[in-house]
């Protein structure tokens, strides 16, 4: 096991450590140091007549990092289970990607793991468990993460809406018995019955009338595609999945977010508003007030001019290159999908046998991680993957460590994504430039689908 810095310094001081100086120098670290404790927490969304609900979370509520500034995040696991943390959407070194069993060993209870990286992109991201993810995410083990632009962006206020749906049982506690329900895994995944925003039930978000708000929205649900409606405001889309648009686009209708997708908006709070104004979630038949703007009067007057774009992140120029690989990725399986067989852990299995292993989805005929990578690329290569959703269900496909562009008609042109919603029957070509060397996942972020087989990996070498 690698030594942590304190142990190393102690050993070095007693002269027990005979490492050459060059190696010692690498341990000295100049960035910010943040401690993040993974721990149990409680919430009482249902009111005081119920017992508080037992959840998992962290000792901080939002992680704020700075673009191009190295950071050292000491993650302490005070939970009863092993875990790991994935920095969703950050383009960082593979060894820091936080995928237990692929890029690191899980962090055992009582242990800590130090993540070190330098975020190159400013924007809205999140960190979440990547170990027994369908269980740990359902318990709430995630944190929104804001990487601040190196020079501040001018808005009056900066707010965050983190949407999640939780499954509570009749006793008003998290329904842990339903975790692993194969019926749900083969359908749309595990849906909750209580919607929270920022881990609160119908929170009030304080704003002043007539001001301009940067609103960052994240869908942290296991499987529910969320739809957010902001009635009677002028809103523009500034960024998706952390990556700024070249020109902000007016938001029309409701904003659809697959699990793990993020949007940054500019919202102008009308000058005549006061009191409570609902923000709706409309993915179900009913319009539900997930949160309220709590508007105080002010003399502020917003300029009605459209917002300016965010400074761009250092993205590759895809159009200047020829793809060095173009492959297909066929999504198969699930309820009514007609899957007959698939390979699971190098063995070909009939569906009945797959289900015994809790597998029901496949990518290119393989359920869960194949022993060989989907593709192997060199840093700098342009990759094209045609993804074909041959299932009866929507999926939110997430690529680790890279952002991609897609020719999907569902989205505004030219967006960068790290997660992409695909409806049943849809085909999309995604393109990206292979970056950091290592093993990277590509999976459905309806996280029960990932657990039930919809996950693969690819390799980047130098
Ligand atoms: Cu946000 Cu592999 O996940
Ligand atoms: Cu899926």
Short mmCIF file of C-alpha atoms in Angstrom, two decimals, residues 53-437:
data_model
loop_
_atom_site.label_atom_id
_atom_site.label_comp_id
_atom_site.label_asym_id
_atom_site.label_seq_id
_atom_site.Cartn_x
_atom_site.Cartn_y
_atom_site.Cartn_z
CA UNK A 53 -34.28 9.53 7.01
CA UNK A 54 -30.88 7.84 7.04
CA UNK A 55 -28.75 8.81 4.05
CA UNK A 56 -25.14 8.87 2.99
CA UNK A 57 -23.38 12.07 2.10
CA UNK A 58 -20.36 14.23 2.74
CA UNK A 59 -19.37 16.79 5.31
CA UNK A 60 -19.46 19.51 2.64
CA UNK A 61 -22.39 20.40 0.43
CA UNK A 62 -20.65 21.86 -2.61
CA UNK A 63 -17.10 21.39 -3.76
CA UNK A 64 -15.55 24.56 -5.19
CA UNK A 65 -12.36 24.24 -7.19
CA UNK A 66 -10.50 26.67 -9.41
CA UNK A 67 -9.67 26.20 -13.05
CA UNK A 68 -6.01 25.37 -13.66
CA UNK A 69 -5.29 25.18 -9.96
CA UNK A 70 -3.93 21.92 -8.62
CA UNK A 71 -5.91 20.40 -5.80
CA UNK A 72 -5.39 17.56 -3.39
CA UNK A 73 -8.62 16.07 -2.09
CA UNK A 74 -8.25 13.78 0.88
CA UNK A 75 -11.30 11.54 0.85
CA UNK A 76 -11.95 9.88 4.20
CA UNK A 77 -14.33 6.98 4.20
CA UNK A 78 -16.32 6.95 7.43
CA UNK A 79 -19.06 4.82 5.92
CA UNK A 80 -19.59 1.15 6.78
CA UNK A 81 -18.74 0.08 3.18
CA UNK A 82 -15.87 0.43 0.76
CA UNK A 83 -16.26 3.10 -1.90
CA UNK A 84 -14.47 5.35 -4.42
CA UNK A 85 -15.15 8.81 -5.86
CA UNK A 86 -15.45 9.63 -9.55
CA UNK A 87 -15.06 13.27 -10.68
CA UNK A 88 -17.74 13.19 -13.30
CA UNK A 89 -16.89 15.30 -16.34
CA UNK A 90 -13.38 16.31 -15.32
CA UNK A 91 -10.73 15.61 -17.92
CA UNK A 92 -8.01 14.43 -15.59
CA UNK A 93 -5.42 11.72 -15.24
CA UNK A 94 -6.79 8.20 -15.45
CA UNK A 95 -5.39 7.14 -12.08
CA UNK A 96 -7.57 9.81 -10.46
CA UNK A 97 -10.81 8.84 -12.24
CA UNK A 98 -12.09 6.98 -9.21
CA UNK A 99 -13.48 3.81 -10.76
CA UNK A 100 -13.03 1.03 -8.23
CA UNK A 101 -11.72 -2.14 -9.79
CA UNK A 102 -10.49 -0.33 -12.91
CA UNK A 103 -8.45 2.72 -11.96
CA UNK A 104 -8.03 2.14 -8.24
CA UNK A 105 -8.74 -0.18 -5.36
CA UNK A 106 -11.87 0.72 -3.37
CA UNK A 107 -11.33 2.84 -0.26
CA UNK A 108 -12.16 0.65 2.72
CA UNK A 109 -14.08 1.90 5.75
CA UNK A 110 -11.74 3.92 7.93
CA UNK A 111 -9.26 4.46 5.09
CA UNK A 112 -8.51 7.55 3.08
CA UNK A 113 -7.48 8.10 -0.51
CA UNK A 114 -5.86 11.24 -1.86
CA UNK A 115 -7.06 12.44 -5.25
CA UNK A 116 -4.72 14.92 -6.93
CA UNK A 117 -5.54 16.71 -10.12
CA UNK A 118 -5.74 20.06 -11.86
CA UNK A 119 -9.13 20.85 -13.38
CA UNK A 120 -8.52 22.28 -16.86
CA UNK A 121 -12.18 23.08 -17.51
CA UNK A 122 -14.28 25.58 -15.58
CA UNK A 123 -17.93 24.67 -15.20
CA UNK A 124 -20.50 22.60 -13.35
CA UNK A 125 -19.59 19.02 -12.49
CA UNK A 126 -20.18 16.54 -9.72
CA UNK A 127 -18.39 13.86 -7.82
CA UNK A 128 -20.09 10.60 -6.98
CA UNK A 129 -19.44 7.11 -5.76
CA UNK A 130 -18.21 4.65 -8.37
CA UNK A 131 -18.42 1.52 -6.27
CA UNK A 132 -21.65 -0.43 -5.91
CA UNK A 133 -22.90 2.69 -7.57
CA UNK A 134 -26.56 1.73 -7.88
CA UNK A 135 -26.75 1.32 -4.11
CA UNK A 136 -24.49 4.10 -2.94
CA UNK A 137 -25.88 6.70 -5.32
CA UNK A 138 -29.42 5.83 -4.24
CA UNK A 139 -28.30 6.52 -0.67
CA UNK A 140 -27.02 9.95 -1.70
CA UNK A 141 -23.26 9.55 -1.98
CA UNK A 142 -22.48 12.45 -4.31
CA UNK A 143 -21.60 16.14 -4.20
CA UNK A 144 -22.01 18.92 -6.79
CA UNK A 145 -18.71 20.41 -7.90
CA UNK A 146 -18.15 23.88 -9.30
CA UNK A 147 -14.90 24.70 -11.05
CA UNK A 148 -14.65 28.47 -11.05
CA UNK A 149 -13.43 30.34 -14.13
CA UNK A 150 -9.94 31.79 -13.70
CA UNK A 151 -11.39 35.27 -14.15
CA UNK A 152 -14.79 35.73 -12.53
CA UNK A 153 -17.90 35.83 -14.71
CA UNK A 154 -20.21 38.74 -14.04
CA UNK A 155 -23.66 37.78 -12.75
CA UNK A 156 -25.61 39.05 -9.77
CA UNK A 157 -25.99 35.65 -8.17
CA UNK A 158 -24.88 32.07 -8.70
CA UNK A 159 -27.30 29.31 -7.68
CA UNK A 160 -27.37 25.56 -7.90
CA UNK A 161 -30.30 23.18 -8.37
CA UNK A 162 -29.38 19.57 -7.71
CA UNK A 163 -32.34 17.35 -8.50
CA UNK A 164 -32.71 13.90 -7.05
CA UNK A 165 -35.51 11.43 -6.59
CA UNK A 166 -35.41 9.12 -3.59
CA UNK A 167 -37.35 5.97 -2.95
CA UNK A 168 -38.94 5.98 0.48
CA UNK A 169 -40.88 3.06 1.94
CA UNK A 170 -44.07 3.21 4.00
CA UNK A 171 -42.07 3.78 7.15
CA UNK A 172 -40.62 6.90 5.60
CA UNK A 173 -37.09 5.51 5.30
CA UNK A 174 -35.00 4.83 2.19
CA UNK A 175 -36.42 1.72 0.57
CA UNK A 176 -33.29 -0.39 0.50
CA UNK A 177 -35.17 -3.60 -0.17
CA UNK A 178 -35.97 -2.48 -3.68
CA UNK A 179 -32.28 -2.04 -4.54
CA UNK A 180 -31.37 -4.70 -7.04
CA UNK A 181 -34.91 -5.30 -8.30
CA UNK A 182 -34.37 -6.99 -11.64
CA UNK A 183 -37.74 -5.90 -13.00
CA UNK A 184 -36.71 -2.28 -12.61
CA UNK A 185 -33.23 -2.93 -13.90
CA UNK A 186 -34.66 -4.32 -17.13
CA UNK A 187 -37.06 -1.40 -17.51
CA UNK A 188 -36.29 2.27 -16.94
CA UNK A 189 -34.24 1.75 -13.77
CA UNK A 190 -35.08 2.56 -10.18
CA UNK A 191 -37.29 5.62 -9.80
CA UNK A 192 -37.89 7.47 -6.59
CA UNK A 193 -41.08 8.78 -5.06
CA UNK A 194 -39.79 11.94 -3.39
CA UNK A 195 -38.13 14.73 -5.33
CA UNK A 196 -35.61 16.94 -3.60
CA UNK A 197 -33.61 19.89 -4.79
CA UNK A 198 -30.29 20.50 -3.06
CA UNK A 199 -31.25 17.62 -0.73
CA UNK A 200 -34.18 19.62 0.58
CA UNK A 201 -37.88 19.24 0.03
CA UNK A 202 -39.23 22.26 -1.87
CA UNK A 203 -36.45 24.64 -0.87
CA UNK A 204 -36.70 28.42 -1.21
CA UNK A 205 -34.02 30.00 -3.34
CA UNK A 206 -33.41 33.60 -2.36
CA UNK A 207 -33.15 36.06 -5.22
CA UNK A 208 -33.78 39.74 -5.74
CA UNK A 209 -36.25 40.96 -8.32
CA UNK A 210 -34.68 42.37 -11.44
CA UNK A 211 -31.39 40.52 -11.11
CA UNK A 212 -29.51 38.15 -13.37
CA UNK A 213 -28.81 34.68 -11.97
CA UNK A 214 -26.45 32.00 -13.15
CA UNK A 215 -28.35 28.82 -12.46
CA UNK A 216 -26.49 25.51 -12.49
CA UNK A 217 -28.71 22.46 -12.77
CA UNK A 218 -27.65 18.85 -12.15
CA UNK A 219 -29.68 15.68 -12.34
CA UNK A 220 -28.28 13.42 -9.62
CA UNK A 221 -31.01 10.76 -9.84
CA UNK A 222 -30.18 7.12 -10.39
CA UNK A 223 -32.40 6.77 -13.44
CA UNK A 224 -35.07 9.43 -13.79
CA UNK A 225 -34.87 11.80 -16.74
CA UNK A 226 -35.86 15.15 -15.23
CA UNK A 227 -37.61 18.06 -16.92
CA UNK A 228 -37.28 21.50 -15.36
CA UNK A 229 -39.66 24.31 -16.17
CA UNK A 230 -38.93 27.92 -15.24
CA UNK A 231 -42.19 29.76 -15.89
CA UNK A 232 -42.22 33.35 -17.05
CA UNK A 233 -38.53 34.08 -16.92
CA UNK A 234 -36.12 34.78 -19.71
CA UNK A 235 -33.49 32.10 -19.66
CA UNK A 236 -30.50 31.22 -21.83
CA UNK A 237 -28.41 28.10 -21.97
CA UNK A 238 -24.81 29.02 -21.26
CA UNK A 239 -23.14 25.64 -20.94
CA UNK A 240 -23.81 21.94 -20.99
CA UNK A 241 -21.91 19.32 -19.01
CA UNK A 242 -19.46 22.04 -17.99
CA UNK A 243 -18.66 23.19 -21.53
CA UNK A 244 -19.74 26.68 -22.64
CA UNK A 245 -21.77 27.25 -25.78
CA UNK A 246 -20.21 29.53 -28.37
CA UNK A 247 -23.34 31.65 -28.23
CA UNK A 248 -25.89 31.41 -25.39
CA UNK A 249 -29.19 30.04 -26.68
CA UNK A 250 -32.64 31.01 -25.45
CA UNK A 251 -34.22 28.22 -23.42
CA UNK A 252 -37.55 27.21 -24.87
CA UNK A 253 -39.95 24.95 -23.04
CA UNK A 254 -38.67 22.69 -20.33
CA UNK A 255 -35.07 21.66 -19.86
CA UNK A 256 -34.57 17.90 -20.13
CA UNK A 257 -31.74 16.34 -18.15
CA UNK A 258 -30.75 12.69 -18.26
CA UNK A 259 -29.13 11.41 -15.07
CA UNK A 260 -25.71 13.12 -14.65
CA UNK A 261 -26.33 15.84 -17.23
CA UNK A 262 -25.77 19.47 -16.21
CA UNK A 263 -26.77 22.79 -17.66
CA UNK A 264 -25.67 26.30 -16.75
CA UNK A 265 -28.34 28.88 -17.47
CA UNK A 266 -28.68 32.60 -17.22
CA UNK A 267 -32.04 33.47 -15.71
CA UNK A 268 -33.35 37.02 -15.51
CA UNK A 269 -35.65 37.40 -12.50
CA UNK A 270 -38.44 39.77 -13.57
CA UNK A 271 -38.44 43.14 -11.79
CA UNK A 272 -42.14 42.85 -10.92
CA UNK A 273 -41.84 39.50 -9.10
CA UNK A 274 -42.21 39.18 -5.37
CA UNK A 275 -42.74 36.38 -2.87
CA UNK A 276 -42.70 32.74 -3.93
CA UNK A 277 -42.52 31.67 -7.55
CA UNK A 278 -42.38 27.94 -8.32
CA UNK A 279 -39.73 26.07 -10.28
CA UNK A 280 -41.42 22.99 -11.70
CA UNK A 281 -40.30 19.47 -12.39
CA UNK A 282 -42.57 18.13 -15.12
CA UNK A 283 -41.27 14.66 -16.05
CA UNK A 284 -44.36 13.02 -14.56
CA UNK A 285 -47.92 13.87 -15.53
CA UNK A 286 -48.15 16.40 -12.74
CA UNK A 287 -46.27 19.66 -12.56
CA UNK A 288 -44.49 19.51 -9.25
CA UNK A 289 -43.07 22.60 -7.56
CA UNK A 290 -39.62 21.19 -6.82
CA UNK A 291 -38.40 24.50 -5.43
CA UNK A 292 -39.45 28.12 -5.17
CA UNK A 293 -37.72 31.31 -6.03
CA UNK A 294 -38.09 33.46 -2.93
CA UNK A 295 -38.02 36.90 -4.43
CA UNK A 296 -37.25 40.04 -2.49
CA UNK A 297 -37.88 43.45 -3.96
CA UNK A 298 -34.95 45.49 -5.17
CA UNK A 299 -34.25 48.42 -7.40
CA UNK A 300 -32.04 46.38 -9.62
CA UNK A 301 -32.84 46.58 -13.28
CA UNK A 302 -31.47 44.02 -15.58
CA UNK A 303 -30.24 44.99 -18.93
CA UNK A 304 -32.47 43.16 -21.37
CA UNK A 305 -29.49 42.39 -23.53
CA UNK A 306 -28.70 38.71 -24.02
CA UNK A 307 -25.92 37.39 -21.80
CA UNK A 308 -22.40 37.10 -23.11
CA UNK A 309 -20.81 33.72 -23.53
CA UNK A 310 -18.62 32.10 -20.91
CA UNK A 311 -14.88 31.97 -21.59
CA UNK A 312 -14.18 28.75 -23.47
CA UNK A 313 -12.36 25.77 -22.04
CA UNK A 314 -9.35 24.30 -23.87
CA UNK A 315 -11.21 21.91 -26.15
CA UNK A 316 -9.70 20.04 -29.09
CA UNK A 317 -10.54 21.04 -32.67
CA UNK A 318 -12.32 17.99 -33.96
CA UNK A 319 -13.08 19.25 -37.45
CA UNK A 320 -9.41 19.61 -38.35
CA UNK A 321 -8.82 15.87 -38.15
CA UNK A 322 -9.70 12.65 -39.90
CA UNK A 323 -11.05 9.97 -37.60
CA UNK A 324 -8.48 7.26 -36.96
CA UNK A 325 -11.25 4.87 -35.91
CA UNK A 326 -14.95 4.68 -36.66
CA UNK A 327 -16.81 1.93 -34.88
CA UNK A 328 -20.34 0.97 -34.00
CA UNK A 329 -21.77 0.40 -30.58
CA UNK A 330 -25.04 -1.50 -30.47
CA UNK A 331 -27.13 -1.20 -27.36
CA UNK A 332 -29.28 -4.23 -26.78
CA UNK A 333 -31.41 -5.93 -24.17
CA UNK A 334 -33.82 -4.85 -21.49
CA UNK A 335 -37.52 -5.55 -21.30
CA UNK A 336 -39.11 -6.15 -24.70
CA UNK A 337 -35.69 -5.90 -26.29
CA UNK A 338 -35.59 -9.42 -27.70
CA UNK A 339 -32.07 -10.14 -26.42
CA UNK A 340 -31.34 -13.85 -26.84
CA UNK A 341 -27.82 -14.18 -25.58
CA UNK A 342 -24.73 -12.21 -24.68
CA UNK A 343 -21.23 -12.81 -23.46
CA UNK A 344 -20.77 -12.30 -19.74
CA UNK A 345 -17.32 -12.69 -18.21
CA UNK A 346 -16.07 -14.31 -21.43
CA UNK A 347 -18.89 -16.89 -21.51
CA UNK A 348 -21.77 -16.88 -23.93
CA UNK A 349 -25.03 -17.12 -22.02
CA UNK A 350 -28.72 -17.37 -22.77
CA UNK A 351 -30.92 -14.68 -21.29
CA UNK A 352 -32.11 -16.90 -18.45
CA UNK A 353 -28.57 -17.45 -17.32
CA UNK A 354 -27.68 -13.77 -17.77
CA UNK A 355 -30.52 -12.82 -15.45
CA UNK A 356 -29.16 -15.17 -12.81
CA UNK A 357 -26.06 -13.00 -12.92
CA UNK A 358 -28.24 -9.86 -12.79
CA UNK A 359 -27.35 -8.98 -16.37
CA UNK A 360 -29.91 -7.93 -18.97
CA UNK A 361 -28.25 -5.23 -21.13
CA UNK A 362 -25.42 -5.62 -23.59
CA UNK A 363 -23.12 -3.46 -25.73
CA UNK A 364 -21.96 -5.15 -28.93
CA UNK A 365 -23.10 -8.50 -27.58
CA UNK A 366 -21.25 -8.25 -24.28
CA UNK A 367 -22.97 -7.76 -20.94
CA UNK A 368 -20.82 -5.78 -18.50
CA UNK A 369 -17.08 -5.12 -18.88
CA UNK A 370 -15.46 -7.11 -21.69
CA UNK A 371 -11.97 -8.47 -21.10
CA UNK A 372 -10.71 -6.63 -24.21
CA UNK A 373 -11.30 -2.90 -24.70
CA UNK A 374 -13.97 -1.67 -27.08
CA UNK A 375 -11.18 0.14 -28.87
CA UNK A 376 -7.61 1.11 -28.32
CA UNK A 377 -6.47 4.59 -29.35
CA UNK A 378 -3.48 6.85 -29.05
CA UNK A 379 -3.55 10.24 -27.37
CA UNK A 380 -4.59 12.77 -30.00
CA UNK A 381 -6.54 10.29 -32.16
CA UNK A 382 -9.98 11.31 -33.31
CA UNK A 383 -12.53 8.58 -32.55
CA UNK A 384 -16.00 8.19 -33.97
CA UNK A 385 -18.55 5.87 -32.41
CA UNK A 386 -21.92 5.33 -33.95
CA UNK A 387 -24.19 4.44 -31.05
CA UNK A 388 -27.36 2.59 -31.96
CA UNK A 389 -30.07 2.27 -29.36
CA UNK A 390 -31.68 -1.03 -30.32
CA UNK A 391 -33.73 -1.13 -27.12
CA UNK A 392 -37.16 0.02 -26.03
CA UNK A 393 -35.76 2.41 -23.43
CA UNK A 394 -33.98 5.74 -23.26
CA UNK A 395 -30.38 5.72 -22.07
CA UNK A 396 -27.98 8.41 -20.93
CA UNK A 397 -24.57 7.45 -22.24
CA UNK A 398 -21.55 8.76 -20.33
CA UNK A 399 -17.96 8.80 -21.50
CA UNK A 400 -15.30 9.05 -18.80
CA UNK A 401 -12.42 11.50 -19.04
CA UNK A 402 -13.47 13.05 -22.36
CA UNK A 403 -16.08 15.35 -23.79
CA UNK A 404 -17.59 14.51 -27.16
CA UNK A 405 -19.72 16.06 -29.83
CA UNK A 406 -22.77 14.30 -31.22
CA UNK A 407 -24.85 14.61 -34.36
CA UNK A 408 -27.99 14.06 -32.27
CA UNK A 409 -31.04 16.02 -33.37
CA UNK A 410 -32.23 16.11 -29.76
CA UNK A 411 -29.65 18.73 -28.84
CA UNK A 412 -28.57 22.17 -29.98
CA UNK A 413 -25.81 21.84 -32.55
CA UNK A 414 -22.20 22.13 -31.50
CA UNK A 415 -22.64 21.16 -27.85
CA UNK A 416 -19.99 19.27 -25.97
CA UNK A 417 -21.28 16.44 -23.81
CA UNK A 418 -19.98 14.00 -21.29
CA UNK A 419 -23.44 12.44 -21.02
CA UNK A 420 -25.95 12.10 -23.84
CA UNK A 421 -29.59 11.13 -23.79
CA UNK A 422 -30.65 8.65 -26.47
CA UNK A 423 -34.27 7.72 -27.02
CA UNK A 424 -35.38 4.26 -28.07
CA UNK A 425 -34.41 3.47 -31.62
CA UNK A 426 -32.14 6.50 -31.89
CA UNK A 427 -28.76 6.47 -33.65
CA UNK A 428 -26.04 9.01 -32.96
CA UNK A 429 -22.43 9.41 -33.99
CA UNK A 430 -20.25 10.76 -31.20
CA UNK A 431 -16.76 12.12 -31.89
CA UNK A 432 -13.98 12.87 -29.49
CA UNK A 433 -10.25 13.16 -29.28
CA UNK A 434 -8.51 10.54 -27.16
CA UNK A 435 -6.71 12.34 -24.36
CA UNK A 436 -5.11 10.98 -21.19
CA UNK A 437 -3.70 7.45 -21.40
#
